[in-house]
CSV table of C-alpha atoms in Angstrom, one decimal:
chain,number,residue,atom,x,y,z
A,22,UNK,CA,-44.7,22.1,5.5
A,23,UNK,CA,-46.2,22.9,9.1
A,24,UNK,CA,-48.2,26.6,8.7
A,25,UNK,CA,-46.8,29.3,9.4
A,26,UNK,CA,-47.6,31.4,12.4
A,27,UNK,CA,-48.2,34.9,11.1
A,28,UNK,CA,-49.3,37.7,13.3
A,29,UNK,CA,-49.9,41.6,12.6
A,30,UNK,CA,-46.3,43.5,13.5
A,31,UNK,CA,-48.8,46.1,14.8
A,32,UNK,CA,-52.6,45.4,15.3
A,33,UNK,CA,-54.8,47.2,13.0
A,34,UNK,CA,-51.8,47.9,10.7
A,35,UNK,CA,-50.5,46.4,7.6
A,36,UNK,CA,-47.1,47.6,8.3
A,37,UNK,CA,-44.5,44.8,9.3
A,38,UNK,CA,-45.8,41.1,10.3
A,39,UNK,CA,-44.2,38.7,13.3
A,40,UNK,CA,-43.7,35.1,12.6
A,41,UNK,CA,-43.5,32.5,15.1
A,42,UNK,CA,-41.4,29.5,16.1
A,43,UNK,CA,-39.2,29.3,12.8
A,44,UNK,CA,-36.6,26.6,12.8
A,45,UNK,CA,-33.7,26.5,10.6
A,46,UNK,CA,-35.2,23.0,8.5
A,47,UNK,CA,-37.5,25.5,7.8
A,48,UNK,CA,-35.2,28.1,6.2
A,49,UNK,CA,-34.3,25.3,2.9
A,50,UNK,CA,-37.9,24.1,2.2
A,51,UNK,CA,-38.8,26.3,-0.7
A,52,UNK,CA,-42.5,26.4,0.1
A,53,UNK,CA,-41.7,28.4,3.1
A,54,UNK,CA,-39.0,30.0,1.6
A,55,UNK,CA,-41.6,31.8,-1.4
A,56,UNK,CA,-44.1,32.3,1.3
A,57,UNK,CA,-42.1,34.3,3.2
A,58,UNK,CA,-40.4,36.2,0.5
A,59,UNK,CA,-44.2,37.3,-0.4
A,60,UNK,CA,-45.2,38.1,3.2
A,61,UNK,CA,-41.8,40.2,3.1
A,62,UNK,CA,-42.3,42.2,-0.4
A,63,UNK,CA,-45.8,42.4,0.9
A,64,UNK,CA,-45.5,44.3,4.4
A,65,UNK,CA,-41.7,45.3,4.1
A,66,UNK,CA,-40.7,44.0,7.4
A,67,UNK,CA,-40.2,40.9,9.3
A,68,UNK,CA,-40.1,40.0,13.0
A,69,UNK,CA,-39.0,36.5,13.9
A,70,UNK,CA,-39.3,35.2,17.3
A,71,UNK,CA,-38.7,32.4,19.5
A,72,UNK,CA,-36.0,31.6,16.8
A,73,UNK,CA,-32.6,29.6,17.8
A,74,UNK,CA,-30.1,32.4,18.9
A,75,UNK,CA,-27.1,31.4,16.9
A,76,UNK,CA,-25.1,32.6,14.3
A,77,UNK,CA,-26.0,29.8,11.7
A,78,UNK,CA,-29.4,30.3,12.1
A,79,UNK,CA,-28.8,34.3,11.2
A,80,UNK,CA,-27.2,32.8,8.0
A,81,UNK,CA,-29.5,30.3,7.3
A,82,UNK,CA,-32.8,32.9,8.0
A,83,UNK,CA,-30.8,35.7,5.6
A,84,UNK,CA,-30.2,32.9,2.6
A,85,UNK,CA,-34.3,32.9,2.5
A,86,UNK,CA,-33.8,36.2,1.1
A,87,UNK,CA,-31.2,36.4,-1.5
A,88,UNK,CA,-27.6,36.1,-1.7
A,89,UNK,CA,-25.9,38.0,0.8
A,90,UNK,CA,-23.3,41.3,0.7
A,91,UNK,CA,-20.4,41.6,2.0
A,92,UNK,CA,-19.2,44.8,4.2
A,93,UNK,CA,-17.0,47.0,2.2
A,94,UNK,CA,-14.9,47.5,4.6
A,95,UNK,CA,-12.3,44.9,5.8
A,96,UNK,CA,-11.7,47.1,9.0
A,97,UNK,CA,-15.2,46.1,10.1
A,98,UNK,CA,-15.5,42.6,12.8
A,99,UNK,CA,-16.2,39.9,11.6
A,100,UNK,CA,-17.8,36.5,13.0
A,101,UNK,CA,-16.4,33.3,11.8
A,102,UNK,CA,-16.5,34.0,8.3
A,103,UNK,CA,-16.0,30.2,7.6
A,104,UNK,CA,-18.8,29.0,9.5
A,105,UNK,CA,-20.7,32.1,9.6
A,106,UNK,CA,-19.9,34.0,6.2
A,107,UNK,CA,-21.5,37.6,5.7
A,108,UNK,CA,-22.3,38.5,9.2
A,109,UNK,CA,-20.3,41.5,10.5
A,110,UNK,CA,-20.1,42.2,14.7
A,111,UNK,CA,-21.1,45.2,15.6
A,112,UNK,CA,-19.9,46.1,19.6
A,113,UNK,CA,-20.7,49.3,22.2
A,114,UNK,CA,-18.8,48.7,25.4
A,115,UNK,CA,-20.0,50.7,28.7
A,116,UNK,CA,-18.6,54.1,28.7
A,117,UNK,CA,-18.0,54.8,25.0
A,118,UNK,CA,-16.4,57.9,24.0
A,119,UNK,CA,-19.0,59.0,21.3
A,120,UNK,CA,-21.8,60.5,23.2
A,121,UNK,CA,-25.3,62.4,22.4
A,122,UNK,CA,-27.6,65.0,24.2
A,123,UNK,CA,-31.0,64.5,22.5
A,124,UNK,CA,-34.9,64.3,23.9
A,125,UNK,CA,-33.0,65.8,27.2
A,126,UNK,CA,-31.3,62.6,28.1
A,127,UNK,CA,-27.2,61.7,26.9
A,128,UNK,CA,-27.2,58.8,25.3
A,129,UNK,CA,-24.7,56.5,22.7
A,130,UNK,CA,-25.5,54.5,20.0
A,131,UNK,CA,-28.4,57.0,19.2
A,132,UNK,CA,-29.0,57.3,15.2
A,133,UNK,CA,-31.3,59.7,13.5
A,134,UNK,CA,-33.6,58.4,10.9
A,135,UNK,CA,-32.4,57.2,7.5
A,136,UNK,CA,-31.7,54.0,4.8
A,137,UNK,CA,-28.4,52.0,4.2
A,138,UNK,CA,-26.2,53.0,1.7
A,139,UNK,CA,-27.9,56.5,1.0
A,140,UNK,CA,-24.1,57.3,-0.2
A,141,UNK,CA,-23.8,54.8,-2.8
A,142,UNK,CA,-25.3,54.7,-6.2
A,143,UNK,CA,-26.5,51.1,-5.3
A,144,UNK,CA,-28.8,50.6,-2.2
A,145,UNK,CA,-28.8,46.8,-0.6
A,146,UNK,CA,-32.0,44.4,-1.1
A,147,UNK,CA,-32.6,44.6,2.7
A,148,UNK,CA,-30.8,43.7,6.1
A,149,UNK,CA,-31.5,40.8,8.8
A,150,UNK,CA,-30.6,42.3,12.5
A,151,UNK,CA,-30.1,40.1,15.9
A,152,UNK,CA,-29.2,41.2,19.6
A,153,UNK,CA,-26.2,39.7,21.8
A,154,UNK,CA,-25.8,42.0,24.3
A,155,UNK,CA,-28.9,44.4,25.3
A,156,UNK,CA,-29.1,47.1,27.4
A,157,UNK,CA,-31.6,46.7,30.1
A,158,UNK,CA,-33.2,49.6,28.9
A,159,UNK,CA,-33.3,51.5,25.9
A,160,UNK,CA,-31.4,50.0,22.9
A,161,UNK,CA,-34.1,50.0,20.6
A,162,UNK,CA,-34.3,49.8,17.1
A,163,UNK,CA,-36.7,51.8,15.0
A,164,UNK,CA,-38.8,51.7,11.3
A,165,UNK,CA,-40.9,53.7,9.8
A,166,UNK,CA,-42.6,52.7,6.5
A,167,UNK,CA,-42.2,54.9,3.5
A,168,UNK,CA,-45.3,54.3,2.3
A,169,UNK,CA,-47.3,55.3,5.2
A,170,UNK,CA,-44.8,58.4,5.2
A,171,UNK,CA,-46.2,59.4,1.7
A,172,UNK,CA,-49.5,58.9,2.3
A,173,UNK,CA,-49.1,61.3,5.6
A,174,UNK,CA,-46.8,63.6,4.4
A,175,UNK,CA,-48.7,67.4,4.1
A,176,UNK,CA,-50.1,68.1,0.9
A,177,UNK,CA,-47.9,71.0,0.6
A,178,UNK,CA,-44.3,69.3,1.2
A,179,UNK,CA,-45.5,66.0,-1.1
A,180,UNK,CA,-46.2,68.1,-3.9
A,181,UNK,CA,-42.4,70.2,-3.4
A,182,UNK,CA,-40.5,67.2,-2.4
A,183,UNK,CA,-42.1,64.6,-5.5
A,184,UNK,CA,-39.6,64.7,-8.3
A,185,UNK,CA,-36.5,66.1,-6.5
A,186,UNK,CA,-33.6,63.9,-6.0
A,187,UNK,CA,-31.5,64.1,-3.0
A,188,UNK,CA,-27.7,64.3,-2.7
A,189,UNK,CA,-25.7,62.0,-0.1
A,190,UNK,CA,-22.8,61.8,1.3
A,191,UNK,CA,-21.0,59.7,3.9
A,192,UNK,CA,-20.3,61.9,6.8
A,193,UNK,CA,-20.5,60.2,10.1
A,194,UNK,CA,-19.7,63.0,11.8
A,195,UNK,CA,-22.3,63.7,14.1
A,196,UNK,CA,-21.7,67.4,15.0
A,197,UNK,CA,-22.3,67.7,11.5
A,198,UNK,CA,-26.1,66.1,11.1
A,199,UNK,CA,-28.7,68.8,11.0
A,200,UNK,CA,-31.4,67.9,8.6
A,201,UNK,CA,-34.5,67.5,10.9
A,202,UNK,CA,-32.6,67.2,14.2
A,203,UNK,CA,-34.4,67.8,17.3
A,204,UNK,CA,-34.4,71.2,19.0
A,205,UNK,CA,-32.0,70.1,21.3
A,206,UNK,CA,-30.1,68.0,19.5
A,207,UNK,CA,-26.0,68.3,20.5
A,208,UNK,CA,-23.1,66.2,19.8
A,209,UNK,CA,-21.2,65.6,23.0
A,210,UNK,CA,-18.2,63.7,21.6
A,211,UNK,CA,-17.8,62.1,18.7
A,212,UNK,CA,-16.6,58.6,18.0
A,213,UNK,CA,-13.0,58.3,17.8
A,214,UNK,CA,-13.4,56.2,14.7
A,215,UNK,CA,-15.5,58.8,12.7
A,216,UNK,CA,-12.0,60.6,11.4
A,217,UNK,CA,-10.9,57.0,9.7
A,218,UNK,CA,-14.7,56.5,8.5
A,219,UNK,CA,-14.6,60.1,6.8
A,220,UNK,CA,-10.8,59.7,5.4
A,221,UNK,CA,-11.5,56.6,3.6
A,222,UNK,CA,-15.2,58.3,2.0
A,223,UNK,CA,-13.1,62.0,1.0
A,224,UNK,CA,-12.9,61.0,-2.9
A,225,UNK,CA,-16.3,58.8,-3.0
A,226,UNK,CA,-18.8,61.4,-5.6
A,227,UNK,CA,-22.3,62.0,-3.8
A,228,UNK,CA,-24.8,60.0,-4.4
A,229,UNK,CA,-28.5,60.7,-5.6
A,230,UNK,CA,-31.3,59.0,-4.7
A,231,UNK,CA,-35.4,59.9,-5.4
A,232,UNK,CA,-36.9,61.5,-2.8
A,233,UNK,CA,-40.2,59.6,-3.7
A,234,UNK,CA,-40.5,57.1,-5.6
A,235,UNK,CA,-43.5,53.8,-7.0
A,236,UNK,CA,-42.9,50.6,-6.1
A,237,UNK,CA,-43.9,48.3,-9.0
A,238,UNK,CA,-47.3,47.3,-6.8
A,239,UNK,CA,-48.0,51.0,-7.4
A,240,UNK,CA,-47.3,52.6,-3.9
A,241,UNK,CA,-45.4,55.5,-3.8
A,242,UNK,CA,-42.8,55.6,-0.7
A,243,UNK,CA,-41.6,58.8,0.7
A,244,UNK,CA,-37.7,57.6,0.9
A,245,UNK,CA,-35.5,60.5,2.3
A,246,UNK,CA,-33.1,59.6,4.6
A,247,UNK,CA,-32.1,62.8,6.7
A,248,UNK,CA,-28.8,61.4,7.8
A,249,UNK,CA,-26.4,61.9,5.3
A,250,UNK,CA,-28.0,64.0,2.7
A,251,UNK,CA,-26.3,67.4,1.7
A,252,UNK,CA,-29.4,69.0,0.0
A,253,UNK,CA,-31.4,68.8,-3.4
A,254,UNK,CA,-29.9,68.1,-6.5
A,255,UNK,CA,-30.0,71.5,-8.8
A,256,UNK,CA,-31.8,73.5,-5.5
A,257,UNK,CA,-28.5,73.8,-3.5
A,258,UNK,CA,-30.0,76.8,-2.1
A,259,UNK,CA,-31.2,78.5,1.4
A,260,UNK,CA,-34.6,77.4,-0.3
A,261,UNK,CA,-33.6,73.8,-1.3
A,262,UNK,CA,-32.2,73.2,1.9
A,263,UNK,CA,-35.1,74.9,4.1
A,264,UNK,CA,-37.1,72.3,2.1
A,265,UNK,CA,-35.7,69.4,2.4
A,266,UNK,CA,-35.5,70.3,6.7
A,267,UNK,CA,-39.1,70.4,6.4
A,268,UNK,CA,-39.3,67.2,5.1
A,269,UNK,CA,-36.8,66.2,7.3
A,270,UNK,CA,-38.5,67.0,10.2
A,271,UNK,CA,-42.0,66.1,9.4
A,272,UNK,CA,-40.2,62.7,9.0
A,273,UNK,CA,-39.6,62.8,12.9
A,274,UNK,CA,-42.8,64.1,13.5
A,275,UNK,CA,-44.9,61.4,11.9
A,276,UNK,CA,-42.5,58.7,13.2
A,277,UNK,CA,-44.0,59.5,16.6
A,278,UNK,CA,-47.2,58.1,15.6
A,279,UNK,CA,-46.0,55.5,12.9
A,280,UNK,CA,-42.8,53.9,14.1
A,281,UNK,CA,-42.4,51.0,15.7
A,282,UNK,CA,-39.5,50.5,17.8
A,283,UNK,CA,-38.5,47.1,18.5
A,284,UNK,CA,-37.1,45.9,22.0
A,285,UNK,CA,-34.7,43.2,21.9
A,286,UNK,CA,-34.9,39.9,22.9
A,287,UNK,CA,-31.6,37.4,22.1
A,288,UNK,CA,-34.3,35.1,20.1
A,289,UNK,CA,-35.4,37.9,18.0
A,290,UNK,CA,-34.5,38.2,14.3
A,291,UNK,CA,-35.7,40.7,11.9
A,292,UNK,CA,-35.7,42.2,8.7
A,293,UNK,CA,-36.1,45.2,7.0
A,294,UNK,CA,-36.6,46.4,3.2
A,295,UNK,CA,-34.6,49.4,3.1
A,296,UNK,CA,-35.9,50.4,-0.6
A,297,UNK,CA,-38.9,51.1,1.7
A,298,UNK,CA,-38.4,51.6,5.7
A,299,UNK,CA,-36.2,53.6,7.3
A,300,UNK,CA,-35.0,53.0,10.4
A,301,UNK,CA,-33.3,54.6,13.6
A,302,UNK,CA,-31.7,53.9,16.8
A,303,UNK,CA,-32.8,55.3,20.1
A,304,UNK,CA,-29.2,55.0,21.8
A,305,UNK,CA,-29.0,53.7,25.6
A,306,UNK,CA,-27.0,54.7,28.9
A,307,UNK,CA,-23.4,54.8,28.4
A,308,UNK,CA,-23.0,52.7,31.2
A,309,UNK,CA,-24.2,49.4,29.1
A,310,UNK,CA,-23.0,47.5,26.8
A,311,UNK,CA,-25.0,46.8,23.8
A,312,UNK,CA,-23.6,44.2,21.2
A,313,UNK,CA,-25.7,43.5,17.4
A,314,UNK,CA,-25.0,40.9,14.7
A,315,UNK,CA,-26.0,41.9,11.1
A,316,UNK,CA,-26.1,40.4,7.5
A,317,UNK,CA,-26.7,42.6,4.3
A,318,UNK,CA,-28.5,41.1,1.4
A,319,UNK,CA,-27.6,41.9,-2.0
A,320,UNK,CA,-29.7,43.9,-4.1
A,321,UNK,CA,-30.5,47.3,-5.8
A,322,UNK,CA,-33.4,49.6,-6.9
A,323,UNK,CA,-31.8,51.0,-9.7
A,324,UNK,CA,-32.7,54.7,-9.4
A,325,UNK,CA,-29.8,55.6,-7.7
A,326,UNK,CA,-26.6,57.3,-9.0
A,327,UNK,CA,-23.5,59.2,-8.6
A,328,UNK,CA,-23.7,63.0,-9.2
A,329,UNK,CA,-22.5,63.9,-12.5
A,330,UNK,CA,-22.1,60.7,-14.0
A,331,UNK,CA,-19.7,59.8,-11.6
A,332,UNK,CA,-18.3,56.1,-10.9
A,333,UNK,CA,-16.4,55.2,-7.5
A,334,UNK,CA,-14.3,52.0,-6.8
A,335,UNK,CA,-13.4,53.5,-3.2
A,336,UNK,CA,-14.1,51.1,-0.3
A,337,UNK,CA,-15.8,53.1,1.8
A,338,UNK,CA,-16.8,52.6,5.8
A,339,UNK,CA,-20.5,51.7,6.4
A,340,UNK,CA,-22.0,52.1,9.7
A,341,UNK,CA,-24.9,50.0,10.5
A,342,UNK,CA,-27.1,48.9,13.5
């Protein structure tokens, strides 16, 4: 096995690591494969570069990480699912109909900060992310580690927000999101496929999920995810919800200083742990195209649940970047 070449995500930081030159012989020896899977448990994110660009290698870089998920939704595009099984295609073409105003630019694509599957019970292992078609500018893709969140957090809102659980719900209407949005946050149009998404998620239960909770190496992670939650379980109040928009936006404050916002390259491969990191999209001009390739890996957490006991076998929509 030839050594790895491991460098800091962000110098001075344990947060996130790069690695180098990865081949896809690589991706079956299981030396590198438990190496890798420590590194990852260990810093929570993953940067490849100056991998091969191709679909196979997506799959063959995700299988180091567990058995992958499939989309819930068989509305979502699909790449070769013979050759290429598990990775959905995700496409923006120039001039878009769903539009945002925020940070005084208009944008589309853009995506607050949050964690997949906030509206299910369950919440996937982790997901592996690629670029086919990138803006020349903008386009980015954001994290922000939950643990460094706790440890920032003020004193004040980590003692209110610690033991409450927070209610989710798909709703990918974007009129709709308000939980820590900027000051000048304003949904210009809405994507004309938001009214299918929120049709086929009407009879799903809300989810709850901790708002903090200790990973078995003993951090504690600050894990709210401001899109899609409704409020506080048992605090659905003026109070409750004035609460959890302070933690919502003292998420968007820190992640000025903590995030790190990736910029694409079409050899670039990373992923994520998203019991940990949440992540966000900055959006781009309407006038480019951006096009992303994504695999889910299986997995859950097992704090999460449907409110009131509830179960769900709805199929819902899942929107993911």
């Amino acid at each position: 096995m030839a050594e790895l070449n491991v460098r800091p995500l962000v110098e001075g930081r344990d947060f996130g690591i790069r690695i180098l030159g990865l081949t896809e012989p690589d991706t079956h020896d299981p030396r590198v494969r438990d190496q890798v899977n420590a590194l990852f448990t260990r810093h929570g994110m993953i940067v490849f570069e100056d991998v091969e660009p191709s679909g196979a290698m997506h799959v063959a870089l995700s299988n180091i990480f567990g058995p992958m998920k499939d989309h819930p939704s068989k509305a979502v595009p699909r790449v070769d699912q013979d050759t290429m099984p598990g990775v959905i295609d995700m496409t923006c073409k120039p001039w878009p109909e769903g539009r945002i105003h925020v940070e005084g630019r208009e944008v589309t694509q853009w995506l607050p900060w949050h964690f997949d599957h906030a509206y299910n019970n369950e919440l996937n292992r982790a997901g592996v992310l690629r670029a086919i078609d990138i803006p020349p500018q903008d386009g980015l893709t954001g994290f922000v580690d939950g643990i460094e969140l706790y440890e920032r957090l003020s004193p004040d809102l980590r003692a209110r927000i610690e033991g409450r659980n927070v209610l989710y719900r798909m709703n990918v209407i974007m009129q709709n999101f308000h939980f820590g949005a900027p000051d000048d946050y304003l949904c210009l149009a809405e994507n004309p496929h938001a009214d299918a998404v929120m049709e086929a998620a009407k009879d799903t239960p809300r989810a709850v999920h901790p708002a903090v909770w200790t990973r078995e190496t003993g951090e504690k992670v600050l894990h709210v995810s401001p899109w899609m939650a409704e409020g506080i379980e048992g605090d659905e109040t003026p109070e409750g919800d004035a609460l959890l928009d302070a933690v919502s936006r003292e998420i968007f404050t820190l992640a000025r200083d903590l995030s790190y916002w990736h910029r694409w390259k079409p050899t670039d491969m990373l992923i994520w742990d998203n019991w940990r990191v949440l992540h966000a999209v900055s959006g781009h001009d309407p006038q480019y195209g951006r096009r992303m390739q994504r695999t889910t890996i299986k997995g859950d957490y097992g704090l999460g649940y449907f409110e009131n006991g509830a179960s769900s076998d709805n199929k819902i929509l899942e929107r993911t970047y």
